[in-house]
Amino acid sequence: MVHTLSKPRPEPICGMDTWMPAPARIVAVREENFNTRTFTTQFVDEGIAEMYRFAPGQFNMLYVPGVGEAAFSISSDPARPGRLEHTVRRVGSVTRAIWRVNKGGVIGLRGAFGRGWPMDEMKDRHVVIVAGGIGIAPLRPVVYSLLEDPSYCKRLVLLYDCRTPEDRVYADELEQWEQTDAIEVLVTVDNATGQWTGPVGVVTDLLRRIKVAAQETIVLVCGPKVLNRAAAWSFLQLHVPPGQVFVNLERNMNCGFARCGHCQYGGKFVCSDGPVFRFSEIANIFAKGGI
Ligand SMILES: Cc1cc2nc3c(=O)[nH]c(=O)nc-3n(C[C@H](O)[C@H](O)[C@H](O)COP(=O)(O)OP(=O)(O)OC[C@H]3O[C@@H](n4cnc5c(N)ncnc54)[C@H](O)[C@@H]3O)c2cc1C
């Protein structure tokens, strides 16, 4: 096991250079909901498998020969870098192709890229995670790391929002986490279907159910744009300092390591300055609706 709290950002390892995908075999596939699956991969080359490390919030570029490449957050436990999970929502050509490759097939993988969540700043703090839909994927490694050492932060809260109960990603795990004392889990849905008896409404409604110790709290947000904005503003209104609110942004990517400019966001590159940004770093560009 590799202990991941307070570790420096790992260097990308993807074969001979950062442009070259390393072959990785899909060894397991789990259905999360109607259009989302979690793919577990292992590097074919044992040397790469041995060296590869990632930090919570980093992403890989996944490549399907003849189709193309796209960015995907690493959603697995950083203490087990030999079994990498990516939770993929099927939206277009690359994601459909990953579906077709399926268990047993080989894809290309480059990474790990980007600046992830500030694990070192969570020490002795209250950590509130706010996720929407598939936005929980890059936050799952944070939960794994903090549950590995429950005394690392003072309090761990997960607020999760999705459209319906059937849309929940990692539904079994959410239920397991709900049973432990190390994390408080609150899930809300936009539409209650089936047997759902939990909260209904947007994720910011859940804030009424928790007490936020503003100065001591680190907030981590990842979801659709509208959720990111609403959640970040709500915590600022509760007087959490803007330097303690972190938002994960998604931008179309090409290279993954600040060469091509595809993912430019104001004066920043999401691939290397992010995808996780401190709110105080991006407040000006974040406030502009179209960006
Ligand atoms: C840092 C980072 C991390 C990411 N992590 C993940 C992840 O963990 N899981 C995951 O499924 N995706 C993730 N994405 C998004 C993923 O890279 C894109 O969805 C990618 O475009 C999919 O490629 P594609 O060829 O299948 O679809 P494309 O052909 O690129 O897109 C097809 C259609 O879907 C639309 N579309 C693309 N992305 C989205 C989206 N996110 N939401 C709604 N519509 C969209 C496009 O506008 C287009 O109309 C991440 C992106 C970044 C930048």
XYZ file of C-alpha atoms and ligand atoms in Angstrom:
344
model
C 0.000 0.000 0.000
C 1.243 3.501 -0.858
C 0.296 6.130 1.696
C -0.916 9.127 -0.316
C -1.623 11.925 2.139
C 0.741 14.925 1.839
C 2.767 13.374 -1.007
C 4.227 15.673 -3.714
C 2.618 15.619 -7.161
C 3.827 12.532 -9.075
C 5.533 12.919 -12.465
C 3.596 11.494 -15.409
C 4.706 8.046 -16.504
C 3.312 6.852 -19.791
C 5.939 4.987 -21.708
C 8.898 6.660 -23.384
C 7.489 10.210 -23.377
C 4.414 12.129 -22.322
C 2.841 11.931 -25.824
C 3.118 8.152 -26.011
C 0.209 6.192 -24.543
C 1.159 3.055 -22.652
C -0.981 -0.045 -23.345
C -3.368 -0.803 -20.490
C -5.738 -3.760 -20.349
C -9.324 -3.368 -19.177
C -9.582 -6.043 -16.483
C -13.018 -5.228 -15.068
C -16.107 -3.223 -16.022
C -18.833 -2.147 -13.613
C -22.166 -0.648 -14.624
C -22.850 2.518 -12.577
C -26.019 3.716 -14.323
C -27.637 3.721 -17.772
C -24.779 5.630 -19.446
C -21.870 5.377 -17.017
C -19.423 2.553 -16.390
C -16.275 2.189 -14.304
C -13.391 0.569 -16.176
C -10.514 -0.975 -14.215
C -7.229 -1.085 -16.117
C -3.781 -2.535 -15.549
C -0.654 -1.555 -17.471
C 0.560 -4.284 -19.792
C 4.205 -3.305 -19.121
C 5.175 -4.348 -15.590
C 7.903 -1.688 -15.387
C 5.382 1.101 -16.008
C 2.935 -0.491 -13.582
C 5.654 -0.500 -10.949
C 6.538 3.199 -11.400
C 3.114 4.730 -11.999
C 1.687 6.920 -9.221
C -1.145 9.437 -9.068
C -2.553 11.940 -6.620
C -6.296 12.426 -5.920
C -7.809 14.723 -8.564
C -5.324 13.942 -11.329
C -6.459 12.623 -14.696
C -5.257 10.364 -17.503
C -5.684 10.655 -21.257
C -7.308 7.448 -22.530
C -6.744 6.535 -26.167
C -8.566 4.175 -28.479
C -6.543 3.525 -31.668
C -8.268 4.813 -34.770
C -10.745 6.855 -32.750
C -8.972 9.350 -30.490
C -8.184 10.416 -26.977
C -9.998 12.149 -24.120
C -9.316 13.116 -20.496
C -10.726 11.057 -17.634
C -10.302 11.552 -13.908
C -8.710 8.716 -12.022
C -11.436 7.476 -9.704
C -9.645 4.691 -7.823
C -7.604 4.436 -4.650
C -4.169 6.137 -4.957
C -2.815 3.535 -2.549
C -3.422 0.916 -5.275
C -1.918 2.548 -8.396
C -1.584 -0.851 -10.083
C -5.377 -1.068 -10.592
C -6.562 2.190 -12.120
C -10.246 2.998 -12.375
C -11.876 5.552 -14.669
C -15.596 6.209 -14.506
C -16.766 7.044 -17.992
C -20.033 8.583 -19.173
C -20.844 7.655 -22.737
C -21.248 10.928 -24.678
C -19.305 10.690 -27.946
C -16.817 8.851 -30.117
C -14.026 8.086 -27.611
C -16.333 7.048 -24.797
C -18.412 4.856 -27.154
C -15.168 3.258 -28.377
C -14.043 2.497 -24.789
C -17.414 0.724 -24.353
C -16.688 -1.369 -27.445
C -13.157 -2.303 -26.286
C -14.708 -3.653 -23.069
C -13.224 -6.209 -20.641
C -10.091 -7.968 -21.883
C -9.301 -5.341 -24.530
C -6.352 -2.947 -24.524
C -6.490 0.868 -24.641
C -3.728 3.519 -24.468
C -3.141 5.524 -21.311
C -1.041 8.666 -20.703
C -0.722 10.312 -17.309
C -1.074 11.096 -14.548
C -1.623 14.763 -15.387
C -2.753 17.899 -13.608
C -2.813 19.400 -10.184
C -5.219 17.561 -7.902
C -6.896 18.272 -4.572
C -4.857 19.890 -1.767
C -4.451 16.825 0.456
C -1.862 18.535 2.672
C -4.255 21.410 3.481
C -6.873 18.968 4.775
C -4.820 17.987 7.797
C -6.712 18.787 11.034
C -9.417 20.605 9.059
C -13.088 19.947 8.351
C -13.370 18.675 4.782
C -16.657 19.159 2.927
C -16.898 17.448 -0.452
C -19.640 18.598 -2.825
C -20.235 16.462 -5.900
C -22.824 16.314 -8.639
C -23.435 13.320 -10.911
C -20.245 11.914 -12.390
C -18.363 14.768 -10.649
C -17.912 12.378 -7.756
C -15.299 10.456 -9.823
C -12.249 12.694 -9.107
C -13.349 13.019 -5.469
C -13.529 9.302 -4.753
C -9.696 9.030 -4.382
C -9.905 11.804 -1.740
C -12.446 9.781 0.232
C -10.319 6.627 -0.031
C -7.211 8.484 1.130
C -8.934 10.176 4.066
C -10.687 6.985 5.162
C -7.302 5.266 5.171
C -6.329 7.544 8.075
C -9.534 8.899 9.680
C -7.577 10.989 12.201
C -5.957 13.020 9.377
C -8.844 15.507 9.104
C -11.212 16.556 11.892
C -14.413 15.897 9.989
C -15.285 14.521 6.568
C -18.617 15.310 4.915
C -19.808 14.279 1.456
C -22.754 16.104 -0.114
C -23.861 14.425 -3.332
C -26.527 15.385 -5.839
C -27.802 13.532 -8.863
C -30.875 13.580 -11.049
C -32.580 10.442 -9.729
C -31.579 7.665 -7.293
C -30.863 5.433 -10.315
C -28.288 7.964 -11.552
C -26.116 7.635 -8.443
C -22.548 6.656 -9.273
C -20.879 4.284 -6.744
C -24.305 3.665 -5.135
C -23.096 0.609 -3.154
C -20.073 2.452 -1.846
C -22.151 5.466 -0.827
C -24.310 3.131 1.231
C -21.232 1.516 2.826
C -19.747 4.906 3.652
C -23.075 5.946 5.214
C -22.587 3.103 7.698
C -19.190 4.316 8.944
C -18.528 7.036 11.507
C -15.503 8.371 9.609
C -17.611 10.149 6.982
C -21.015 11.867 6.955
C -22.788 11.209 3.662
C -25.821 13.203 2.524
C -27.347 12.432 -0.852
C -30.064 14.445 -2.558
C -31.837 13.816 -5.861
C -33.598 16.199 -8.234
C -36.445 13.715 -8.789
C -37.393 11.029 -6.287
C -38.171 7.826 -8.122
C -38.759 4.268 -6.883
C -38.320 3.736 -3.147
C -36.326 6.932 -2.513
C -37.110 8.425 0.905
C -34.082 10.736 1.191
C -33.770 14.461 0.489
C -35.065 15.926 -2.777
C -33.620 19.182 -4.115
C -30.343 20.750 -5.093
C -27.075 20.081 -3.301
C -26.931 23.508 -1.672
C -30.189 22.645 0.178
C -28.114 20.065 2.090
C -26.096 22.862 3.649
C -29.020 23.462 6.010
C -28.409 19.983 7.418
C -24.762 20.477 8.377
C -23.008 22.992 10.577
C -20.057 24.590 8.799
C -17.131 25.831 10.916
C -16.166 28.354 8.222
C -12.578 29.194 9.172
C -11.654 25.530 9.710
C -13.284 24.173 6.564
C -11.809 23.089 3.226
C -14.428 22.705 0.493
C -13.912 20.517 -2.596
C -16.417 20.913 -5.433
C -16.898 18.982 -8.668
C -19.999 18.781 -10.799
C -21.737 20.474 -13.689
C -20.947 24.196 -14.117
C -24.148 25.321 -12.446
C -23.452 23.194 -9.368
C -19.838 24.393 -9.160
C -20.943 28.014 -9.153
C -23.853 27.563 -6.736
C -21.810 25.475 -4.290
C -18.783 27.758 -4.317
C -20.913 30.883 -3.760
C -22.913 29.217 -0.966
C -19.773 28.392 1.011
C -18.400 31.903 0.488
C -21.681 33.240 1.852
C -21.133 31.061 4.910
C -17.779 32.888 5.298
C -15.490 30.069 4.204
C -12.404 31.983 2.936
C -12.073 31.856 -0.904
C -8.599 30.340 -0.521
C -10.201 27.303 1.153
C -12.722 26.539 -1.600
C -11.420 24.309 -4.429
C -13.237 23.660 -7.693
C -12.474 21.022 -10.328
C -12.964 22.424 -13.844
C -13.365 20.491 -17.085
C -12.138 21.757 -20.415
C -11.596 19.900 -23.680
C -7.986 18.745 -23.690
C -5.524 17.694 -26.260
C -1.978 17.258 -24.966
C -2.591 17.151 -21.188
C 0.641 18.921 -20.263
C 0.426 22.600 -21.295
C 1.781 22.470 -24.848
C -1.229 22.868 -27.124
C -3.344 25.575 -25.435
C -6.602 23.673 -26.050
C -7.771 23.946 -22.455
C -6.856 27.568 -21.810
C -9.066 29.198 -19.162
C -8.322 32.913 -18.921
C -4.568 32.977 -18.362
C -4.430 29.400 -17.099
C -4.162 25.931 -18.587
C -6.678 23.596 -16.999
C -4.489 20.564 -17.756
C -1.455 21.712 -15.786
C -2.556 24.629 -13.542
C -5.699 22.580 -12.738
C -8.048 20.811 -13.142
C -8.393 21.698 -9.443
C -8.288 25.439 -8.760
C -8.434 27.428 -5.565
C -11.489 29.687 -5.867
C -9.389 32.755 -5.072
C -7.192 31.969 -8.139
C -10.073 31.899 -10.596
C -12.696 34.176 -8.986
C -12.504 36.737 -11.808
C -12.876 34.315 -14.697
C -15.310 32.097 -12.787
C -17.701 35.047 -12.403
C -18.022 35.417 -16.210
C -21.016 33.363 -17.319
C -19.793 32.259 -20.766
C -16.459 30.799 -19.679
C -9.693 16.947 -16.516
C -10.900 16.227 -17.080
C -11.404 15.125 -16.439
C -12.489 14.443 -16.971
N -12.952 13.359 -16.311
C -13.968 12.652 -16.836
C -14.432 11.482 -16.187
O -13.913 11.060 -15.139
N -15.446 10.803 -16.770
C -16.056 11.215 -17.934
O -16.982 10.549 -18.412
N -15.641 12.335 -18.549
C -14.615 13.054 -18.049
N -14.187 14.179 -18.684
C -14.903 14.619 -19.880
C -14.452 13.860 -21.138
O -13.081 14.121 -21.399
C -15.306 14.357 -22.315
O -16.643 14.007 -22.108
C -14.827 13.869 -23.677
O -15.190 14.849 -24.610
C -15.459 12.554 -24.120
O -14.982 12.256 -25.412
P -15.951 11.669 -26.553
O -15.127 11.578 -27.781
O -16.638 10.455 -26.063
O -17.061 12.769 -26.721
P -17.006 14.047 -27.699
O -17.132 13.570 -29.109
O -15.863 14.899 -27.323
O -18.356 14.750 -27.289
C -19.601 14.273 -27.781
C -20.722 15.215 -27.368
O -20.849 15.198 -25.959
C -20.718 16.505 -25.436
N -19.946 16.400 -24.221
C -18.608 16.194 -24.118
N -18.251 16.176 -22.825
C -19.387 16.358 -22.119
C -19.649 16.457 -20.745
N -18.669 16.373 -19.838
N -20.931 16.651 -20.356
C -21.935 16.742 -21.259
N -21.728 16.671 -22.591
C -20.483 16.500 -22.999
C -19.965 17.288 -26.492
O -20.295 18.667 -26.411
C -20.455 16.667 -27.752
O -21.677 17.234 -28.155
C -13.109 14.887 -18.172
C -12.592 16.005 -18.823
C -11.507 16.672 -18.289
C -10.981 17.862 -19.017
